[in-house]
Amino acid sequence: MSKKGFIFDLDGVIVDTAKYHFLAWQRLAKTIGVDFSEVQNEQLKGVSRVRSLEKILAWGDKTLSKTEFERLMNLKNEDYLSHVNDMEDSEILPDVTKTLDFLIEKNQAIALGSASKNATPILEKVHLLDKFEVIVDGNDVSKAKPDPEVFLIGANLLKLKPEDCIVFEDSVAGVQAANTANMISIGIGENDVLHEADYIFKDFTEMSQEFLEGLISGDKTKQVKKNLPINN
Ligand code: BG6
Ligand code: MG
């Protein structure tokens, strides 16, 4: 049977932490007089802590000294970690464990590809760390999604070609990173947000075993040029 690399994003794909990032950023942004919407928050998903604060400052037309920038990033992380500390296994998103176990049973390679510097403690907290052969997180990369670096490092560590890897992502930046890496991109979330993905599911409960088997066998492939205008 063929072996594929399945690379999972963490926040918003494996665990329901995207809401905690949003809460923490929103609270922090308020302290410097910046307000942003849930729609704008989509642009913060998948991107690094540094890049997120840069975007928030740009939205509010603010500039900060380097020291103040560092201080605010730390404050946001402390606030975020206060939510994470209370996390339980029940915050693993629906059917994620079932999907991981199915892929493990089928002898597939599994990696984490996350922008978060908190990835390992979060996976430990929800008792999923041992499901991953390889972890690539915010501590290992120098370029934030949509740069494909995080996924390319993952493929390399799994000793698989990028075209033999499949990425699960809830963010626009992450879907773009997977596409640039020439991997099959599977959006987890809403169609209108994640339309650049090759396949989109609301969550893992909607993904059948037949679909996963199709990815493993290579029947399900990358969907090229699907977004081009018809007369192109
Ligand atoms: C991504 C999240 O997974 O990790 C972003 O989608 C977050 O919202 C980024 O900013 C960095 O996470 P952390 O935990 O290092 O602040
Ligand atoms: Mg995410």
PDB file of N, CA and C in Angstrom, residues 83-129:
ATOM      1  N   HIS A  83      -5.926  30.325  28.900  1.00  0.00           N
ATOM      2  CA  HIS A  83      -7.025  29.507  28.358  1.00  0.00           C
ATOM      3  C   HIS A  83      -6.540  28.079  28.119  1.00  0.00           C
ATOM      4  N   VAL A  84      -5.336  27.969  27.556  1.00  0.00           N
ATOM      5  CA  VAL A  84      -4.779  26.650  27.215  1.00  0.00           C
ATOM      6  C   VAL A  84      -4.621  25.778  28.471  1.00  0.00           C
ATOM      7  N   ASN A  85      -4.225  26.429  29.565  1.00  0.00           N
ATOM      8  CA  ASN A  85      -4.014  25.677  30.812  1.00  0.00           C
ATOM      9  C   ASN A  85      -5.254  24.932  31.280  1.00  0.00           C
ATOM     10  N   ASP A  86      -6.412  25.466  30.923  1.00  0.00           N
ATOM     11  CA  ASP A  86      -7.669  24.831  31.348  1.00  0.00           C
ATOM     12  C   ASP A  86      -8.188  23.832  30.316  1.00  0.00           C
ATOM     13  N   MET A  87      -7.428  23.608  29.257  1.00  0.00           N
ATOM     14  CA  MET A  87      -7.944  22.736  28.184  1.00  0.00           C
ATOM     15  C   MET A  87      -8.050  21.281  28.614  1.00  0.00           C
ATOM     16  N   GLU A  88      -9.021  20.609  28.017  1.00  0.00           N
ATOM     17  CA  GLU A  88      -9.208  19.181  28.298  1.00  0.00           C
ATOM     18  C   GLU A  88      -9.282  18.429  26.974  1.00  0.00           C
ATOM     19  N   ASP A  89      -9.211  17.116  27.059  1.00  0.00           N
ATOM     20  CA  ASP A  89      -9.279  16.289  25.840  1.00  0.00           C
ATOM     21  C   ASP A  89     -10.560  16.558  25.040  1.00  0.00           C
ATOM     22  N   SER A  90     -11.602  17.004  25.730  1.00  0.00           N
ATOM     23  CA  SER A  90     -12.881  17.252  25.041  1.00  0.00           C
ATOM     24  C   SER A  90     -12.770  18.398  24.039  1.00  0.00           C
ATOM     25  N   GLU A  91     -11.667  19.177  24.110  1.00  0.00           N
ATOM     26  CA  GLU A  91     -11.502  20.278  23.153  1.00  0.00           C
ATOM     27  C   GLU A  91     -10.780  19.848  21.874  1.00  0.00           C
ATOM     28  N   ILE A  92     -10.502  18.543  21.776  1.00  0.00           N
ATOM     29  CA  ILE A  92     -10.036  18.009  20.489  1.00  0.00           C
ATOM     30  C   ILE A  92     -11.243  18.078  19.564  1.00  0.00           C
ATOM     31  N   LEU A  93     -11.053  18.573  18.356  1.00  0.00           N
ATOM     32  CA  LEU A  93     -12.203  18.774  17.458  1.00  0.00           C
ATOM     33  C   LEU A  93     -12.794  17.427  17.010  1.00  0.00           C
ATOM     34  N   PRO A  94     -14.073  17.414  16.677  1.00  0.00           N
ATOM     35  CA  PRO A  94     -14.777  16.150  16.394  1.00  0.00           C
ATOM     36  C   PRO A  94     -14.095  15.279  15.340  1.00  0.00           C
ATOM     37  N   ASP A  95     -13.964  14.022  15.674  1.00  0.00           N
ATOM     38  CA  ASP A  95     -13.416  12.972  14.791  1.00  0.00           C
ATOM     39  C   ASP A  95     -11.950  13.134  14.401  1.00  0.00           C
ATOM     40  N   VAL A  96     -11.247  14.047  15.079  1.00  0.00           N
ATOM     41  CA  VAL A  96      -9.808  14.193  14.795  1.00  0.00           C
ATOM     42  C   VAL A  96      -9.066  12.939  15.254  1.00  0.00           C
ATOM     43  N   THR A  97      -9.348  12.486  16.461  1.00  0.00           N
ATOM     44  CA  THR A  97      -8.655  11.300  16.986  1.00  0.00           C
ATOM     45  C   THR A  97      -8.970  10.082  16.121  1.00  0.00           C
ATOM     46  N   LYS A  98     -10.220   9.973  15.714  1.00  0.00           N
ATOM     47  CA  LYS A  98     -10.631   8.858  14.860  1.00  0.00           C
ATOM     48  C   LYS A  98      -9.849   8.884  13.528  1.00  0.00           C
ATOM     49  N   THR A  99      -9.703  10.076  12.953  1.00  0.00           N
ATOM     50  CA  THR A  99      -8.977  10.214  11.683  1.00  0.00           C
ATOM     51  C   THR A  99      -7.502   9.853  11.860  1.00  0.00           C
ATOM     52  N   LEU A 100      -6.905  10.372  12.943  1.00  0.00           N
ATOM     53  CA  LEU A 100      -5.491  10.059  13.207  1.00  0.00           C
ATOM     54  C   LEU A 100      -5.314   8.549  13.364  1.00  0.00           C
ATOM     55  N   ASP A 101      -6.195   7.934  14.129  1.00  0.00           N
ATOM     56  CA  ASP A 101      -6.077   6.491  14.383  1.00  0.00           C
ATOM     57  C   ASP A 101      -6.265   5.688  13.093  1.00  0.00           C
ATOM     58  N   PHE A 102      -7.183   6.135  12.242  1.00  0.00           N
ATOM     59  CA  PHE A 102      -7.414   5.446  10.967  1.00  0.00           C
ATOM     60  C   PHE A 102      -6.139   5.500  10.116  1.00  0.00           C
ATOM     61  N   LEU A 103      -5.528   6.685  10.043  1.00  0.00           N
ATOM     62  CA  LEU A 103      -4.325   6.846   9.217  1.00  0.00           C
ATOM     63  C   LEU A 103      -3.149   6.048   9.797  1.00  0.00           C
ATOM     64  N   ILE A 104      -3.066   6.011  11.114  1.00  0.00           N
ATOM     65  CA  ILE A 104      -1.993   5.239  11.764  1.00  0.00           C
ATOM     66  C   ILE A 104      -2.190   3.751  11.467  1.00  0.00           C
ATOM     67  N   GLU A 105      -3.438   3.311  11.562  1.00  0.00           N
ATOM     68  CA  GLU A 105      -3.755   1.901  11.278  1.00  0.00           C
ATOM     69  C   GLU A 105      -3.402   1.541   9.823  1.00  0.00           C
ATOM     70  N   LYS A 106      -3.544   2.532   8.939  1.00  0.00           N
ATOM     71  CA  LYS A 106      -3.210   2.319   7.515  1.00  0.00           C
ATOM     72  C   LYS A 106      -1.733   2.574   7.239  1.00  0.00           C
ATOM     73  N   ASN A 107      -0.952   2.721   8.324  1.00  0.00           N
ATOM     74  CA  ASN A 107       0.501   2.862   8.191  1.00  0.00           C
ATOM     75  C   ASN A 107       0.950   4.120   7.455  1.00  0.00           C
ATOM     76  N   GLN A 108       0.204   5.175   7.598  1.00  0.00           N
ATOM     77  CA  GLN A 108       0.553   6.425   6.936  1.00  0.00           C
ATOM     78  C   GLN A 108       1.453   7.279   7.840  1.00  0.00           C
ATOM     79  N   ALA A 109       2.194   8.205   7.216  1.00  0.00           N
ATOM     80  CA  ALA A 109       3.096   9.069   7.981  1.00  0.00           C
ATOM     81  C   ALA A 109       2.338  10.316   8.432  1.00  0.00           C
ATOM     82  N   ILE A 110       2.516  10.667   9.690  1.00  0.00           N
ATOM     83  CA  ILE A 110       1.744  11.788  10.230  1.00  0.00           C
ATOM     84  C   ILE A 110       2.649  12.846  10.853  1.00  0.00           C
ATOM     85  N   ALA A 111       2.428  14.094  10.424  1.00  0.00           N
ATOM     86  CA  ALA A 111       3.229  15.197  10.960  1.00  0.00           C
ATOM     87  C   ALA A 111       2.327  16.341  11.400  1.00  0.00           C
ATOM     88  N   LEU A 112       2.885  17.172  12.283  1.00  0.00           N
ATOM     89  CA  LEU A 112       2.219  18.421  12.627  1.00  0.00           C
ATOM     90  C   LEU A 112       2.942  19.538  11.881  1.00  0.00           C
ATOM     91  N   GLY A 113       2.183  20.468  11.319  1.00  0.00           N
ATOM     92  CA  GLY A 113       2.786  21.628  10.647  1.00  0.00           C
ATOM     93  C   GLY A 113       2.094  22.880  11.131  1.00  0.00           C
ATOM     94  N   SER A 114       2.608  23.451  12.218  1.00  0.00           N
ATOM     95  CA  SER A 114       1.913  24.563  12.866  1.00  0.00           C
ATOM     96  C   SER A 114       2.826  25.777  13.018  1.00  0.00           C
ATOM     97  N   ALA A 115       2.214  26.955  12.990  1.00  0.00           N
ATOM     98  CA  ALA A 115       2.967  28.194  13.215  1.00  0.00           C
ATOM     99  C   ALA A 115       3.179  28.441  14.708  1.00  0.00           C
ATOM    100  N   SER A 116       2.496  27.667  15.543  1.00  0.00           N
ATOM    101  CA  SER A 116       2.506  27.956  16.973  1.00  0.00           C
ATOM    102  C   SER A 116       3.787  27.510  17.668  1.00  0.00           C
ATOM    103  N   LYS A 117       4.254  28.372  18.578  1.00  0.00           N
ATOM    104  CA  LYS A 117       5.399  27.996  19.412  1.00  0.00           C
ATOM    105  C   LYS A 117       4.932  27.216  20.641  1.00  0.00           C
ATOM    106  N   ASN A 118       3.612  27.097  20.789  1.00  0.00           N
ATOM    107  CA  ASN A 118       3.040  26.365  21.936  1.00  0.00           C
ATOM    108  C   ASN A 118       2.558  24.972  21.538  1.00  0.00           C
ATOM    109  N   ALA A 119       2.931  24.512  20.349  1.00  0.00           N
ATOM    110  CA  ALA A 119       2.322  23.283  19.805  1.00  0.00           C
ATOM    111  C   ALA A 119       2.567  22.039  20.683  1.00  0.00           C
ATOM    112  N   THR A 120       3.813  21.809  21.064  1.00  0.00           N
ATOM    113  CA  THR A 120       4.095  20.574  21.819  1.00  0.00           C
ATOM    114  C   THR A 120       3.354  20.531  23.155  1.00  0.00           C
ATOM    115  N   PRO A 121       3.425  21.591  23.981  1.00  0.00           N
ATOM    116  CA  PRO A 121       2.658  21.526  25.236  1.00  0.00           C
ATOM    117  C   PRO A 121       1.146  21.336  25.027  1.00  0.00           C
ATOM    118  N   ILE A 122       0.603  21.910  23.946  1.00  0.00           N
ATOM    119  CA  ILE A 122      -0.844  21.746  23.697  1.00  0.00           C
ATOM    120  C   ILE A 122      -1.151  20.292  23.336  1.00  0.00           C
ATOM    121  N   LEU A 123      -0.332  19.692  22.478  1.00  0.00           N
ATOM    122  CA  LEU A 123      -0.573  18.285  22.107  1.00  0.00           C
ATOM    123  C   LEU A 123      -0.419  17.368  23.317  1.00  0.00           C
ATOM    124  N   GLU A 124       0.536  17.714  24.190  1.00  0.00           N
ATOM    125  CA  GLU A 124       0.716  16.922  25.424  1.00  0.00           C
ATOM    126  C   GLU A 124      -0.523  17.042  26.304  1.00  0.00           C
ATOM    127  N   LYS A 125      -0.993  18.266  26.419  1.00  0.00           N
ATOM    128  CA  LYS A 125      -2.140  18.572  27.274  1.00  0.00           C
ATOM    129  C   LYS A 125      -3.376  17.743  26.881  1.00  0.00           C
ATOM    130  N   VAL A 126      -3.580  17.571  25.563  1.00  0.00           N
ATOM    131  CA  VAL A 126      -4.768  16.828  25.116  1.00  0.00           C
ATOM    132  C   VAL A 126      -4.425  15.370  24.757  1.00  0.00           C
ATOM    133  N   HIS A 127      -3.228  14.946  25.167  1.00  0.00           N
ATOM    134  CA  HIS A 127      -2.809  13.541  25.021  1.00  0.00           C
ATOM    135  C   HIS A 127      -2.793  13.043  23.581  1.00  0.00           C
ATOM    136  N   LEU A 128      -2.285  13.893  22.669  1.00  0.00           N
ATOM    137  CA  LEU A 128      -2.199  13.467  21.261  1.00  0.00           C
ATOM    138  C   LEU A 128      -0.762  13.425  20.746  1.00  0.00           C
ATOM    139  N   LEU A 129       0.177  13.827  21.593  1.00  0.00           N
ATOM    140  CA  LEU A 129       1.556  13.979  21.111  1.00  0.00           C
ATOM    141  C   LEU A 129       2.111  12.701  20.476  1.00  0.00           C
TER     142      LEU A 129
END
